[in-house]
JSON list of C-alpha atoms in Angstrom, two decimals:
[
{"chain": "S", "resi": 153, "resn": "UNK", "atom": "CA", "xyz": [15.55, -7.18, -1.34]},
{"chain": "S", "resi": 154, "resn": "UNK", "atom": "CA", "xyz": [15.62, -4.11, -3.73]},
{"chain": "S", "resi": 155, "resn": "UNK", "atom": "CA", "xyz": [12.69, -5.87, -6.12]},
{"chain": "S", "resi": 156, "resn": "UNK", "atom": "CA", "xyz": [10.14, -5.91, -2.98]},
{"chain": "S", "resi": 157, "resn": "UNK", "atom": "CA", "xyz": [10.46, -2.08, -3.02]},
{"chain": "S", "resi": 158, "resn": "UNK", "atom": "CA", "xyz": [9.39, -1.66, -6.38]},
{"chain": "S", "resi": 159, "resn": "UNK", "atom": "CA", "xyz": [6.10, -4.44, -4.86]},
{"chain": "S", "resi": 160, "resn": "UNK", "atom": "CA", "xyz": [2.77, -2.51, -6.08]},
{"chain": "S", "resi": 161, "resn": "UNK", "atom": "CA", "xyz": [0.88, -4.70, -3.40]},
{"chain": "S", "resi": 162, "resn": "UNK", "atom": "CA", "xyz": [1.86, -6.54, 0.47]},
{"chain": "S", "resi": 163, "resn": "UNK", "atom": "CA", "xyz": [1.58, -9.71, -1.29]},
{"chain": "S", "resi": 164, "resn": "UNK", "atom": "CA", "xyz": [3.21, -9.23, -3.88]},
{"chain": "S", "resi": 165, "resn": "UNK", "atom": "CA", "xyz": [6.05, -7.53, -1.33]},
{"chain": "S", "resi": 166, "resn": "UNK", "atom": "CA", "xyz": [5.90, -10.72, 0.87]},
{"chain": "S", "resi": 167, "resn": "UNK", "atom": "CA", "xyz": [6.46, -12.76, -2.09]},
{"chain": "S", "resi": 168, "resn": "UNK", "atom": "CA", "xyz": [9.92, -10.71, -3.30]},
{"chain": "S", "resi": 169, "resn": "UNK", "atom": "CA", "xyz": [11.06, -11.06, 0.44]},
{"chain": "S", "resi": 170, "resn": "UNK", "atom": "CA", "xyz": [10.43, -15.24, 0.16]},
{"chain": "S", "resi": 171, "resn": "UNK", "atom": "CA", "xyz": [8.22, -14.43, 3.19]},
{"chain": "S", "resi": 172, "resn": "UNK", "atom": "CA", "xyz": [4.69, -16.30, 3.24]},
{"chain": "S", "resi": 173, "resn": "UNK", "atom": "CA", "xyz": [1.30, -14.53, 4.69]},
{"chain": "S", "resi": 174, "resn": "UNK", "atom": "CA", "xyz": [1.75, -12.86, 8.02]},
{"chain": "S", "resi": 175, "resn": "UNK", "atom": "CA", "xyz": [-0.56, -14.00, 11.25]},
{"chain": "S", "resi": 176, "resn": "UNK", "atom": "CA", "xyz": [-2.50, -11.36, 13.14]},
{"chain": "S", "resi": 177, "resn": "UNK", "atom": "CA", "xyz": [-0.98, -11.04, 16.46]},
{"chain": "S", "resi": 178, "resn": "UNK", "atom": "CA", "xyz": [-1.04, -8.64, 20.00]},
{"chain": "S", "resi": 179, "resn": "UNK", "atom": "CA", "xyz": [2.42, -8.72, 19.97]},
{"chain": "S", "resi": 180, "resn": "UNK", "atom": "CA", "xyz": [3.14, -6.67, 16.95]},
{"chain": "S", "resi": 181, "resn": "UNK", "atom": "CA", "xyz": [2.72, -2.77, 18.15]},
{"chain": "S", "resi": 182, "resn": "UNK", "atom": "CA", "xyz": [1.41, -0.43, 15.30]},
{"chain": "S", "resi": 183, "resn": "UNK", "atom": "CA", "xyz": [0.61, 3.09, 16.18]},
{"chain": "S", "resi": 184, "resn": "UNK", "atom": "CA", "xyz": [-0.78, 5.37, 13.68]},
{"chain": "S", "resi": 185, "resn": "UNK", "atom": "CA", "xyz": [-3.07, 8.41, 13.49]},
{"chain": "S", "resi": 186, "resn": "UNK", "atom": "CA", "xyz": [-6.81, 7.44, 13.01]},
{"chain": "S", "resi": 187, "resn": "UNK", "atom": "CA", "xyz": [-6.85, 10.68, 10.62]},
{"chain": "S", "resi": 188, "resn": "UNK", "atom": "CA", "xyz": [-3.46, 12.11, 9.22]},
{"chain": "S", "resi": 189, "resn": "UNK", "atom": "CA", "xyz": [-4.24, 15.67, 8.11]},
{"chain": "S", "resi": 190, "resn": "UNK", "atom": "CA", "xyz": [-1.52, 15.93, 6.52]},
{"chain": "S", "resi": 191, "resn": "UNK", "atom": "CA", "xyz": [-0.03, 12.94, 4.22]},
{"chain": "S", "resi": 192, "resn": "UNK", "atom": "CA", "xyz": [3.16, 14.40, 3.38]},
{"chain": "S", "resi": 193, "resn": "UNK", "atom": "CA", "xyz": [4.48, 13.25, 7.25]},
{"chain": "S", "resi": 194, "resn": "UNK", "atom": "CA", "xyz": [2.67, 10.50, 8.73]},
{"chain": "S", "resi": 195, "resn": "UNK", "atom": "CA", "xyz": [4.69, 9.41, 12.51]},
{"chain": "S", "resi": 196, "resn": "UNK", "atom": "CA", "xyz": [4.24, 5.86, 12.90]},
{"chain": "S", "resi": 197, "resn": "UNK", "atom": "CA", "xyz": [5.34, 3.48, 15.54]},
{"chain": "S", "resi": 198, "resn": "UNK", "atom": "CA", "xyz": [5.78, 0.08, 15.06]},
{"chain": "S", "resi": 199, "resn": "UNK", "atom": "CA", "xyz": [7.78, -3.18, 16.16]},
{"chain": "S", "resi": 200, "resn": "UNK", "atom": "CA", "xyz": [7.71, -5.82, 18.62]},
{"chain": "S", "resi": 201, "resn": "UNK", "atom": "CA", "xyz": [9.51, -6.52, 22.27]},
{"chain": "S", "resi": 202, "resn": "UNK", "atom": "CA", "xyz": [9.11, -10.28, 21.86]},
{"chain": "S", "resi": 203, "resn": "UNK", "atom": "CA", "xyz": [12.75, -11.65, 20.99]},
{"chain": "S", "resi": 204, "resn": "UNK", "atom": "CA", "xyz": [13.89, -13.41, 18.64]},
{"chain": "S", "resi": 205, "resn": "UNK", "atom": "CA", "xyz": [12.94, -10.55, 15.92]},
{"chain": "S", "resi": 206, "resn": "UNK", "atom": "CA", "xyz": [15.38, -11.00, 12.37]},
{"chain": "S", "resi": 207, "resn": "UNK", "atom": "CA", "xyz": [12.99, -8.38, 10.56]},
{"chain": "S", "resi": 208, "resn": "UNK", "atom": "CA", "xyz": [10.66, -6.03, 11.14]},
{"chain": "S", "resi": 209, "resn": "UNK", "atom": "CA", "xyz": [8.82, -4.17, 7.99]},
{"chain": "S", "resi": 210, "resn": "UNK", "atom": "CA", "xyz": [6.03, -1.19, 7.19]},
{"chain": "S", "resi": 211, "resn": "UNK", "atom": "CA", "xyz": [3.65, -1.48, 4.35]},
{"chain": "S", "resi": 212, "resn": "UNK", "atom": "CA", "xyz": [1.30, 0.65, 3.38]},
{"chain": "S", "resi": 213, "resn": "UNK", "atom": "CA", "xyz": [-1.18, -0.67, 0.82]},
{"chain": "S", "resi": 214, "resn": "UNK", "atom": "CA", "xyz": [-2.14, 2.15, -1.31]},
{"chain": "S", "resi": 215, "resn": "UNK", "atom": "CA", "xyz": [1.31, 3.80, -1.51]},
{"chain": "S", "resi": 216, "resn": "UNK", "atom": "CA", "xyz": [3.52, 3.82, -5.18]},
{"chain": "S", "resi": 217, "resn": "UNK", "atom": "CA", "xyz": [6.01, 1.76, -3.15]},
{"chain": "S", "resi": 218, "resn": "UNK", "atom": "CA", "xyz": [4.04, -0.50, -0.88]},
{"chain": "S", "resi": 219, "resn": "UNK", "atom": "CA", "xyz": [7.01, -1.67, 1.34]},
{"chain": "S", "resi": 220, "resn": "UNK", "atom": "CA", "xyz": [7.84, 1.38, 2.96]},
{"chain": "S", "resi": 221, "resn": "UNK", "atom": "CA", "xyz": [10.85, 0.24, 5.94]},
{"chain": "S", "resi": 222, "resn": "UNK", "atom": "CA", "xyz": [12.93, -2.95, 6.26]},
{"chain": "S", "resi": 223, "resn": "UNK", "atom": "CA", "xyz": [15.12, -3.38, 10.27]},
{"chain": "S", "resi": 224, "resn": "UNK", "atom": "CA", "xyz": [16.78, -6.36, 10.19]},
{"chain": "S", "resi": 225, "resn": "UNK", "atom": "CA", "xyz": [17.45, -5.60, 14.61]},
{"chain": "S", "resi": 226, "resn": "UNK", "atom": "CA", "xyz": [19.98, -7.07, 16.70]},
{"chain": "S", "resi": 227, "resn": "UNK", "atom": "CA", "xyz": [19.24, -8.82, 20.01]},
{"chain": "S", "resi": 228, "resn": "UNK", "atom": "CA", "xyz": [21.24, -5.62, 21.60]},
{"chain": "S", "resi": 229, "resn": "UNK", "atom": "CA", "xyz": [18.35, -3.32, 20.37]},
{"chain": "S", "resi": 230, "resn": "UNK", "atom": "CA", "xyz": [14.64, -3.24, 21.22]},
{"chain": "S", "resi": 231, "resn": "UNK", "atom": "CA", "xyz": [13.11, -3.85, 17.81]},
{"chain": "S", "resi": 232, "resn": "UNK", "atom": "CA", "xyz": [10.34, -0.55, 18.05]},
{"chain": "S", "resi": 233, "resn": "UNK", "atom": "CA", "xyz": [10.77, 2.17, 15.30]},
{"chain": "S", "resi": 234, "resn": "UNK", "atom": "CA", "xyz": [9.05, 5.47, 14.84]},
{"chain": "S", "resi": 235, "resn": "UNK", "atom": "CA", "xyz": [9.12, 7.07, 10.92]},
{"chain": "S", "resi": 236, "resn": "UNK", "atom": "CA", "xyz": [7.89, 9.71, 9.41]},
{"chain": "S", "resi": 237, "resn": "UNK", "atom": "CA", "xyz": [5.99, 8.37, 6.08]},
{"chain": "S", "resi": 238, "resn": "UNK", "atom": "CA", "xyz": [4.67, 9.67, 3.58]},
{"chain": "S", "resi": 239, "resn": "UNK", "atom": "CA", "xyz": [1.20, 8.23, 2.16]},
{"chain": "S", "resi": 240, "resn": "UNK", "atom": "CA", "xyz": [-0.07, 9.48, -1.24]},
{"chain": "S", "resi": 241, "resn": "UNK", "atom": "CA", "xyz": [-3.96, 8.46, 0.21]},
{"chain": "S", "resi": 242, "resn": "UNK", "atom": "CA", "xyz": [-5.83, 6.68, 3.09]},
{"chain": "S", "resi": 243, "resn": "UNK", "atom": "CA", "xyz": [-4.58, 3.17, 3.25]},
{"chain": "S", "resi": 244, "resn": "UNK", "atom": "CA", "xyz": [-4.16, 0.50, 5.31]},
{"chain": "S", "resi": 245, "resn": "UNK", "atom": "CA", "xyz": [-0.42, 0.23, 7.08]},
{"chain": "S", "resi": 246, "resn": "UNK", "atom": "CA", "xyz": [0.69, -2.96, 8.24]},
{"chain": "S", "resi": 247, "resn": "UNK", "atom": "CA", "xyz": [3.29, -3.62, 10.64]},
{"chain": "S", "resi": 248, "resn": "UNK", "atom": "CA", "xyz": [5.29, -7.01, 10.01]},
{"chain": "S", "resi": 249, "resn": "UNK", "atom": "CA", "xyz": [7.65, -8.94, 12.73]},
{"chain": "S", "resi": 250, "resn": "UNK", "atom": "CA", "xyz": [10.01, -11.83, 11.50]},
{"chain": "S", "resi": 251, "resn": "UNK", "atom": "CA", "xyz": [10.91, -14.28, 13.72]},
{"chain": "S", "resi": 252, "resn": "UNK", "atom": "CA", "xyz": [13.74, -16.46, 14.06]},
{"chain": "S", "resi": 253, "resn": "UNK", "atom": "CA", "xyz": [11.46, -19.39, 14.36]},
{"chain": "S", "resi": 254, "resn": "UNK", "atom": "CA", "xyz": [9.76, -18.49, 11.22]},
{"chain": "S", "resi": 255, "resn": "UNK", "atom": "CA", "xyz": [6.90, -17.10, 12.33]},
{"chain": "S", "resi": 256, "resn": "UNK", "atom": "CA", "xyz": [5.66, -13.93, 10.39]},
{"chain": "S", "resi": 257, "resn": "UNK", "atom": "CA", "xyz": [3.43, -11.82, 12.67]},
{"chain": "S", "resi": 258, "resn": "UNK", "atom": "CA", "xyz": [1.51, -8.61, 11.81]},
{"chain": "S", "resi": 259, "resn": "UNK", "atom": "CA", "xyz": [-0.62, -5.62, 13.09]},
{"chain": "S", "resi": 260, "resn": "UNK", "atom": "CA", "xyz": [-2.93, -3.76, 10.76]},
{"chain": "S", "resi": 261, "resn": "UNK", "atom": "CA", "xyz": [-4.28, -0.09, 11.15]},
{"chain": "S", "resi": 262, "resn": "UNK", "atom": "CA", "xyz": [-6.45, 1.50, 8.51]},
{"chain": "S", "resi": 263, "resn": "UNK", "atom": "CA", "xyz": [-5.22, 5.22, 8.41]},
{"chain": "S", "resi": 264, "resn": "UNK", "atom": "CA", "xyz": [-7.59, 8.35, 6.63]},
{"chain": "S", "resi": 265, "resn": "UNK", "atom": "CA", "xyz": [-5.69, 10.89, 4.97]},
{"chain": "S", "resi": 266, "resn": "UNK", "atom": "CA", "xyz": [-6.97, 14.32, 4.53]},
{"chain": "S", "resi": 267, "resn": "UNK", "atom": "CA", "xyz": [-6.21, 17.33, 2.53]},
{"chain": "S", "resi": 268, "resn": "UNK", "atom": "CA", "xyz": [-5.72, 20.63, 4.19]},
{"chain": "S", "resi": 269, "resn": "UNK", "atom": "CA", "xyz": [-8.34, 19.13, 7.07]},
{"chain": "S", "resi": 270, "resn": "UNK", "atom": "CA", "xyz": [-10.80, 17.91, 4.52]},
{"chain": "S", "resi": 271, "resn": "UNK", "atom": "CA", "xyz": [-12.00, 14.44, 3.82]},
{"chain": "S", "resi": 272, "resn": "UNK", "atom": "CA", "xyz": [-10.34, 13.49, 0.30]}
]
């Protein structure tokens, strides 16, 4: 798992994790800031209630080190998660659920990241 950390981009992320391309899907929860001002703490919530979760996992695209969180959940826990990231500059953040069954579902959110309150 430790070369999908060093991933420069999702897919190449996916690939290190033997994981295929993620389906969009309601179920996946992803809340982020429309506008961080400040990209040194981004909060972001994220997970799923459906069961059956092995892994959940945050990306964010434009960061040094795209794969930012890995859960691997147990049934005894709901799998939602709120972090404090950091994100060098506006990027989209996905969300990621792994399912027992296989399934790989995902929620995207493009989040702007300002400096000091200005537009960078």
């Amino acid at each position: 798992m430790s070369g999908a950390f060093d991933a420069r981009s999702a897919a190449d992320a996916y690939r290190a994790l033997g994981l295929g391309v993620p389906v969009s899907s309601r179920d996946v929860l992803l809340q982020a800031p429309d506008i961080a001002e400040n990209g040194g703490s981004v909060r972001i919530t994220f997970g799923t209630a459906l069961p059956g979760v092995r892994r959940v996992l945050l990306l964010v695209d434009r960061n040094p080190a795209v794969l930012s969180a890995v859960f691997e959940p147990s049934e005894s826990v709901e799998a939602v998660f709120t972090l404090q990231v950091k994100m060098a500059q506006s990027s989209t953040v996905h969300a990621v659920a792994l399912m027992q069954d296989g399934r790989l579902l995902a929620a995207t959110k493009d989040v702007r990241v300002t400096l000091g309150g200005c537009g960078a």
